[in-house]
Amino acid sequence: MPLMERGDAAELARRVLARSAADETEVTVDAEVDDFVRFADVGPTQNGARERVTVAVRVRRREPGGGYREARVQTGALDDAGIDAALARAEAIVEHCPVDPDLPALGGAVEVRDTPPIRPTLDHGFREKAAWVAGAVEACAAAGLAPAGLVQTCGLTRAIANSSGRAVVGSRTRASFALTATGPEGSGFADAIGPDVDALDAEGVVARAVERACAAQGPRPVEPGEYTVVLEPPAVSALLLFSSYCGFGAREFSEQASFLCGRVGERLFPAGLTLLDDAADPRNPGLPFDGEGTPRRTVPLIEAGVLRGPVTDRTWAARTGLECTGHALPQPSEDGPRPQNLVVEAGAESLEDLIGGVERGLLVSQLHYANMIDPKDLALTGTTRHGTFWIEGGRLGHPVHELRFTDDLVRILASVTGLGAQRAVAGALFDGDVLTPALRVEGFRFTSAAEAG
Amino acid sequence: MDAERLVRDAVERATARGADYADARLVRTRTEELTVRNGRLAGALSDEDLGLGVRVLVGGSWGFAARPLGEDPAAAPAEAARLALRAAKAMGRAQRSPVQLAGRADARGEYRTPFELDPFEVSPADRLDLLQAAVAALGGRDEAVVREASCSVRREEQWMATSEGGETFQELVRAGAGVACQAAAHGQVERRSYPASFGGNYLAAGWEHVLGMDLVGEAPRVRDEAIALCSAPPCPPGRRDLILSGNQLMLQIHESVGHPTELDRVHGHEVDLAGSSFATTDKLGAFEYGSRHVDLVADSTVPGGLDTRGFDDDGVPSQRWHVVREGRLEGYLTSREWAGRVGEAASRGSNRAEGWFHPPIVRITNLSLMPGTWTLDDLIADTADGVYCDTVKTWSIDPSRMNFQFTTELGWEIVDGERRRLLRSPTYQGSTPEFWRSCDAVCDERHWRLWGVPNCGKGNPMQVAEMSHGAAPARFRGVEFVGGSW
């Protein structure tokens, strides 16, 4: 499916901007394409060839005494009448909005790096997706396993233009193939995520999921308690994303609801641990600008074990006196700035080395339904999923029943004793991807038994 | 734009080009959300969304395509039908078992949400005035770091046509609002919300629902409780009786009864995202899901429910049925694709999509715990050692929906029938059937009300749906509370 060209998106943004008579106006054009096939034991269960174009307009009225009133409208009606109707709705809301006295003016012209879409990802068709599905379903059937998974390719072109002369445009693509293989007593999971579909190893995903599922059969009970664990990238991702949702942003930092409060600059973590927000990393790239068109900076969040941050946008930079790092969500927003491209720097150990450093512990493949109990130490709970294995004497052993964990992310990261050399892009139940190696963590707290599924 | 003609056109083009079955939904949604935080506008969004989703069945394979109607609406039906057919036909050898649909999608008619005050006729100024007043009422104490009020109103119009003669129109209106206060004191950060988490409570109703909440009047209590929680002791671990408020019980119903009884999930088709279900079909009719006090009714006709409508996105008329009757598992949430798997001749009508951009999937509809006979005062007086837990703070449940751990914003310690200390972050844990079997008392209809869930994520790619859960406070005996430093 064709993705709107960057030039066309930029031109649409300019056309909308020209129709606004507001004191300040910012226009965002989002053009998306998304092709997917979901599958299970019967083969494909759903698919979709989807396209959407949304125009968002942020309208501002400058107040004589300083500050602005502002509102945001979105529409899918792209003709002049539709745009004018959207602008009129915005004006009607702005009329009655409270004045925000310390909102900064819209940012002016900036340069951003060129981010063209990856063409093979956009060209990946349904026949190719169906072939991947067939391969997964057949391999699972041959092994006596039930498959479930998703093949997806999507693209986004975003153009932002504002009345202060800012005009930026970029594209990003994302391809993913995920397979969960389930047997009578256990399951295995593998996936591949990246901007270029041609770089995904679909056969490797199938082989890894099937191998892991076969190994997961016949789990034995394990008592809850504190264990040394090796967390594979999907498990690390499920934890770290909470520092993005609630932790590293300037708003929660300013409102005393962040684990950063009173700790920035402290060496809380091992020297080998470095966490960045980096939208320019080619393995998990983001758009080169944020929701206001500000160039995204690469920001150290944990630097050789020292806590850094927070990330900011123009508004929260002004309110906190920090520099703007380019991490705005589309404005105005109930949520503050947040990192969206977390990258954990690689260590030096192979997965075997990480396991080899565990006397008695567990290998955790994935975590399920992690959620936050408390923000001040990022207390989290969730369960293990799709393959948890006993480790003894540095060797991987039998599968174990799934467990619930309840632990603080600050404590977990402070207890990292090893980082893998290989990294992978991994997601979680909620939104976001993280580029991370596997981690070895001491004293990870499991609080009860859980069920597989 | 002639919406009826566009959906008929899409269906006719799809069937003319080889679809064994086709349906088309044209959906126009208008949403307005306002948030005031600490006296400043934190969010003001007005969204109008319009598009067409076309679903086809070819040789037992689904195909779905979604197209916007932004610039050339007349071209969308043909293009969407073409893309949906192409996707379906490409499935080929990967399709090991053909899709079979139960019943027929031949319903015709209209449904409109009843309301008193059209929320879109209430000016943004009036809405903002209410929010500003509520935020002001949250103020007055330095510990109240974040003072927030928000409201959200939505109108969804949907035109649907099916190749089996179905033609329906629905106008669904909903409104909601809430206040929240985040306090920081004594090294603690605590949050209190009213009337519920997730931005308040939402109903299929007009602005009269928001006016009935008395946000301004409740705000000082919300603020004071948030501040008091900062110096309250954490809820101690151990087993004791648990009384859940309605705005927490709704999540218990949602996560531990709603999701496990979605029939696609029972059959493993949600394993790749949210998980499977312990409530397998061999348990139907016999499994002791809960005690005899537990009657759980699915109802897409109940007045005010966020999933109260005329028809689901299979075009099946709305219904009411028991999922759990006097503790026994009696039914599932189904679509036309899944109803036949449990021997039902037709779907229960719980197949829904988020707007036009997503294909429908089996969804929890309004699912409620039927009221019992107790008053809350009598229930507390009858409890020797317990905790009354109120308002969702966080939740987590395992993939099969068996082991859960939920935390509420606050707890009130109950000792010898009296409400005593405030407790911080009570966290309880359990196993779904064991928990529901421990239910020995449910409050009566005077305490019963619908609670809206505006953010239910399911599907892969994930889509969001809304539904309501009716509940009155209920008691659960001997529940395990988990201790922690939070």
CSV table of N, CA and C in Angstrom, one decimal, chain B residues 203-282:
chain,number,residue,atom,x,y,z
B,203,LEU,N,-20.7,7.0,31.0
B,203,LEU,CA,-21.9,6.3,30.7
B,203,LEU,C,-22.4,6.6,29.3
B,204,ALA,N,-23.2,5.7,28.8
B,204,ALA,CA,-23.9,6.1,27.5
B,204,ALA,C,-25.0,7.0,28.0
B,205,ALA,N,-24.8,8.3,27.9
B,205,ALA,CA,-25.7,9.2,28.4
B,205,ALA,C,-25.3,10.6,27.9
B,206,GLY,N,-26.0,11.6,28.3
B,206,GLY,CA,-25.7,13.0,28.0
B,206,GLY,C,-25.0,13.7,29.1
B,207,TRP,N,-24.9,15.0,29.0
B,207,TRP,CA,-24.2,15.8,30.0
B,207,TRP,C,-24.8,15.7,31.4
B,208,GLU,N,-26.1,15.3,31.4
B,208,GLU,CA,-26.8,15.1,32.7
B,208,GLU,C,-26.0,14.2,33.6
B,209,HIS,N,-25.3,13.2,33.0
B,209,HIS,CA,-24.5,12.3,33.8
B,209,HIS,C,-23.4,13.0,34.6
B,210,VAL,N,-22.7,13.9,33.9
B,210,VAL,CA,-21.6,14.7,34.5
B,210,VAL,C,-22.2,15.6,35.6
B,211,LEU,N,-23.3,16.3,35.3
B,211,LEU,CA,-23.8,17.2,36.3
B,211,LEU,C,-24.2,16.5,37.6
B,212,GLY,N,-24.6,15.2,37.4
B,212,GLY,CA,-25.0,14.4,38.6
B,212,GLY,C,-23.9,14.0,39.5
B,213,MET,N,-22.7,14.2,39.0
B,213,MET,CA,-21.5,13.7,39.8
B,213,MET,C,-21.2,14.6,41.0
B,214,ASP,N,-21.5,15.8,41.0
B,214,ASP,CA,-21.1,16.8,42.0
B,214,ASP,C,-19.6,16.8,42.2
B,215,LEU,N,-18.9,17.0,41.1
B,215,LEU,CA,-17.4,17.0,41.1
B,215,LEU,C,-16.9,18.0,42.1
B,216,VAL,N,-17.5,19.2,42.1
B,216,VAL,CA,-17.0,20.3,43.0
B,216,VAL,C,-17.2,19.9,44.5
B,217,GLY,N,-18.4,19.4,44.7
B,217,GLY,CA,-18.7,19.0,46.1
B,217,GLY,C,-17.8,17.9,46.7
B,218,GLU,N,-17.4,17.0,45.8
B,218,GLU,CA,-16.6,15.8,46.2
B,218,GLU,C,-15.1,16.2,46.3
B,219,ALA,N,-14.7,17.2,45.6
B,219,ALA,CA,-13.2,17.5,45.4
B,219,ALA,C,-12.5,17.7,46.8
B,220,PRO,N,-13.0,18.4,47.8
B,220,PRO,CA,-12.2,18.5,49.0
B,220,PRO,C,-12.0,17.2,49.7
B,221,ARG,N,-13.0,16.3,49.7
B,221,ARG,CA,-12.8,15.0,50.3
B,221,ARG,C,-11.6,14.2,49.5
B,222,VAL,N,-11.7,14.3,48.2
B,222,VAL,CA,-10.7,13.6,47.4
B,222,VAL,C,-9.3,14.2,47.7
B,223,ARG,N,-9.2,15.5,47.8
B,223,ARG,CA,-7.9,16.1,48.2
B,223,ARG,C,-7.4,15.6,49.6
B,224,ASP,N,-8.3,15.7,50.5
B,224,ASP,CA,-7.9,15.4,51.9
B,224,ASP,C,-7.6,13.9,52.1
B,225,GLU,N,-8.3,13.0,51.3
B,225,GLU,CA,-7.9,11.6,51.4
B,225,GLU,C,-6.5,11.4,50.8
B,226,ALA,N,-6.2,12.1,49.7
B,226,ALA,CA,-4.9,11.9,49.0
B,226,ALA,C,-3.8,12.3,50.0
B,227,ILE,N,-4.0,13.4,50.7
B,227,ILE,CA,-3.0,13.9,51.6
B,227,ILE,C,-2.9,12.9,52.8
B,228,ALA,N,-4.0,12.5,53.3
B,228,ALA,CA,-4.0,11.6,54.5
B,228,ALA,C,-3.3,10.3,54.1
B,229,LEU,N,-3.5,9.8,52.9
B,229,LEU,CA,-2.8,8.6,52.5
B,229,LEU,C,-1.3,8.7,52.6
B,230,CYS,N,-0.8,9.9,52.4
B,230,CYS,CA,0.7,10.0,52.5
B,230,CYS,C,1.3,9.7,53.9
B,231,SER,N,0.4,9.8,54.9
B,231,SER,CA,0.9,9.5,56.2
B,231,SER,C,0.2,8.2,56.8
B,232,ALA,N,-0.6,7.6,56.0
B,232,ALA,CA,-1.3,6.4,56.4
B,232,ALA,C,-0.3,5.2,56.4
B,233,PRO,N,-0.5,4.2,57.3
B,233,PRO,CA,0.4,3.0,57.2
B,233,PRO,C,0.0,2.2,56.0
B,234,PRO,N,1.1,1.5,55.5
B,234,PRO,CA,0.7,0.5,54.4
B,234,PRO,C,-0.1,-0.6,54.9
B,235,CYS,N,-1.0,-1.1,54.0
B,235,CYS,CA,-1.9,-2.2,54.4
B,235,CYS,C,-1.0,-3.4,54.8
B,236,PRO,N,-1.2,-3.9,56.0
B,236,PRO,CA,-0.3,-5.1,56.5
B,236,PRO,C,-0.7,-6.3,55.7
B,237,PRO,N,0.3,-7.2,55.5
B,237,PRO,CA,0.1,-8.5,54.8
B,237,PRO,C,-0.7,-9.4,55.7
B,238,GLY,N,-1.3,-10.4,55.0
B,238,GLY,CA,-2.0,-11.5,55.8
B,238,GLY,C,-3.4,-11.7,55.2
B,239,ARG,N,-4.1,-12.7,55.7
B,239,ARG,CA,-5.4,-13.0,55.2
B,239,ARG,C,-6.5,-12.4,56.1
B,240,ARG,N,-7.4,-11.7,55.4
B,240,ARG,CA,-8.5,-11.1,56.1
B,240,ARG,C,-9.7,-10.9,55.1
B,241,ASP,N,-10.8,-10.5,55.6
B,241,ASP,CA,-11.9,-10.3,54.7
B,241,ASP,C,-11.8,-9.0,53.9
B,242,LEU,N,-12.3,-9.1,52.7
B,242,LEU,CA,-12.2,-7.9,51.7
B,242,LEU,C,-13.5,-7.5,51.3
B,243,ILE,N,-13.8,-6.2,51.5
B,243,ILE,CA,-15.0,-5.6,50.9
B,243,ILE,C,-14.6,-4.7,49.8
B,244,LEU,N,-15.1,-5.0,48.6
B,244,LEU,CA,-14.7,-4.2,47.4
B,244,LEU,C,-15.8,-3.2,47.1
B,245,SER,N,-15.4,-2.0,46.9
B,245,SER,CA,-16.3,-1.0,46.4
B,245,SER,C,-16.7,-1.3,44.9
B,246,GLY,N,-17.8,-0.7,44.4
B,246,GLY,CA,-18.2,-1.0,43.1
B,246,GLY,C,-17.1,-0.6,42.1
B,247,ASN,N,-16.4,0.6,42.3
B,247,ASN,CA,-15.5,1.0,41.3
B,247,ASN,C,-14.2,0.3,41.3
B,248,GLN,N,-14.0,-0.7,42.2
B,248,GLN,CA,-12.9,-1.7,42.2
B,248,GLN,C,-13.5,-3.0,41.7
B,249,LEU,N,-14.7,-3.4,42.1
B,249,LEU,CA,-15.3,-4.6,41.7
B,249,LEU,C,-15.4,-4.7,40.2
B,250,MET,N,-15.6,-3.5,39.6
B,250,MET,CA,-15.8,-3.5,38.1
B,250,MET,C,-14.5,-4.1,37.5
B,251,LEU,N,-13.4,-3.7,38.0
B,251,LEU,CA,-12.1,-4.3,37.4
B,251,LEU,C,-12.0,-5.7,37.6
B,252,GLN,N,-12.4,-6.2,38.8
B,252,GLN,CA,-12.4,-7.6,39.2
B,252,GLN,C,-13.3,-8.4,38.2
B,253,ILE,N,-14.4,-7.8,37.9
B,253,ILE,CA,-15.3,-8.5,36.9
B,253,ILE,C,-14.7,-8.5,35.5
B,254,HIS,N,-14.2,-7.3,35.2
B,254,HIS,CA,-13.6,-7.2,33.8
B,254,HIS,C,-12.5,-8.2,33.6
B,255,GLU,N,-11.5,-8.2,34.5
B,255,GLU,CA,-10.3,-9.0,34.3
B,255,GLU,C,-10.5,-10.5,34.5
B,256,SER,N,-11.3,-10.8,35.5
B,256,SER,CA,-11.3,-12.2,36.0
B,256,SER,C,-12.6,-12.9,35.5
B,257,VAL,N,-13.5,-12.2,34.9
B,257,VAL,CA,-14.7,-12.9,34.3
B,257,VAL,C,-14.9,-12.5,32.9
B,258,GLY,N,-14.8,-11.2,32.6
B,258,GLY,CA,-15.0,-10.8,31.2
B,258,GLY,C,-14.0,-11.4,30.2
B,259,HIS,N,-12.7,-11.1,30.4
B,259,HIS,CA,-11.7,-11.6,29.5
B,259,HIS,C,-11.6,-13.1,29.4
B,260,PRO,N,-11.7,-13.8,30.6
B,260,PRO,CA,-11.6,-15.3,30.4
B,260,PRO,C,-12.8,-15.9,29.7
B,261,THR,N,-13.9,-15.2,29.5
B,261,THR,CA,-15.1,-15.8,28.9
B,261,THR,C,-15.2,-15.3,27.4
B,262,GLU,N,-14.2,-14.6,26.9
B,262,GLU,CA,-14.2,-14.3,25.5
B,262,GLU,C,-13.9,-15.5,24.7
B,263,LEU,N,-14.7,-16.0,23.8
B,263,LEU,CA,-14.6,-17.3,23.3
B,263,LEU,C,-13.4,-17.4,22.3
B,264,ASP,N,-13.0,-16.4,21.7
B,264,ASP,CA,-11.8,-16.5,20.9
B,264,ASP,C,-10.6,-16.7,21.7
B,265,ARG,N,-10.6,-16.1,22.9
B,265,ARG,CA,-9.5,-16.2,23.8
B,265,ARG,C,-9.4,-17.6,24.4
B,266,VAL,N,-10.6,-18.2,24.7
B,266,VAL,CA,-10.7,-19.5,25.2
B,266,VAL,C,-10.1,-20.5,24.2
B,267,HIS,N,-10.2,-20.2,22.9
B,267,HIS,CA,-9.7,-21.1,21.9
B,267,HIS,C,-8.2,-20.8,21.5
B,268,GLY,N,-7.6,-19.9,22.2
B,268,GLY,CA,-6.2,-19.7,22.0
B,268,GLY,C,-5.8,-18.6,20.9
B,269,HIS,N,-6.8,-17.9,20.5
B,269,HIS,CA,-6.6,-16.9,19.4
B,269,HIS,C,-6.1,-15.5,19.9
B,270,GLU,N,-5.9,-15.4,21.3
B,270,GLU,CA,-5.4,-14.2,21.8
B,270,GLU,C,-4.1,-14.4,22.5
B,271,VAL,N,-3.6,-15.7,22.3
B,271,VAL,CA,-2.4,-16.1,23.1
B,271,VAL,C,-1.2,-15.2,22.7
B,272,ASP,N,-1.1,-14.7,21.5
B,272,ASP,CA,0.0,-13.9,21.1
B,272,ASP,C,0.0,-12.5,21.7
B,273,LEU,N,-1.0,-12.1,22.3
B,273,LEU,CA,-1.0,-10.8,23.0
B,273,LEU,C,-1.4,-10.9,24.5
B,274,ALA,N,-2.7,-11.0,24.7
B,274,ALA,CA,-3.1,-10.9,26.1
B,274,ALA,C,-3.2,-12.3,26.8
B,275,GLY,N,-3.2,-13.4,26.1
B,275,GLY,CA,-3.1,-14.7,26.8
B,275,GLY,C,-4.3,-15.5,26.4
B,276,SER,N,-4.5,-16.6,27.2
B,276,SER,CA,-5.5,-17.6,27.0
B,276,SER,C,-6.6,-17.5,28.1
B,277,SER,N,-7.2,-18.6,28.4
B,277,SER,CA,-8.2,-18.6,29.5
B,277,SER,C,-8.3,-20.0,30.2
B,278,PHE,N,-8.5,-19.9,31.5
B,278,PHE,CA,-8.7,-21.1,32.2
B,278,PHE,C,-10.1,-21.6,32.1
B,279,ALA,N,-11.0,-20.8,31.6
B,279,ALA,CA,-12.4,-21.1,31.5
B,279,ALA,C,-12.8,-21.8,30.2
B,280,THR,N,-12.2,-23.0,30.1
B,280,THR,CA,-12.3,-23.7,28.8
B,280,THR,C,-13.7,-24.3,28.6
B,281,THR,N,-14.0,-24.7,27.4
B,281,THR,CA,-15.4,-25.0,27.1
B,281,THR,C,-15.8,-26.3,27.8
B,282,ASP,N,-14.9,-27.2,28.2
B,282,ASP,CA,-15.3,-28.4,28.9
B,282,ASP,C,-15.9,-28.0,30.3
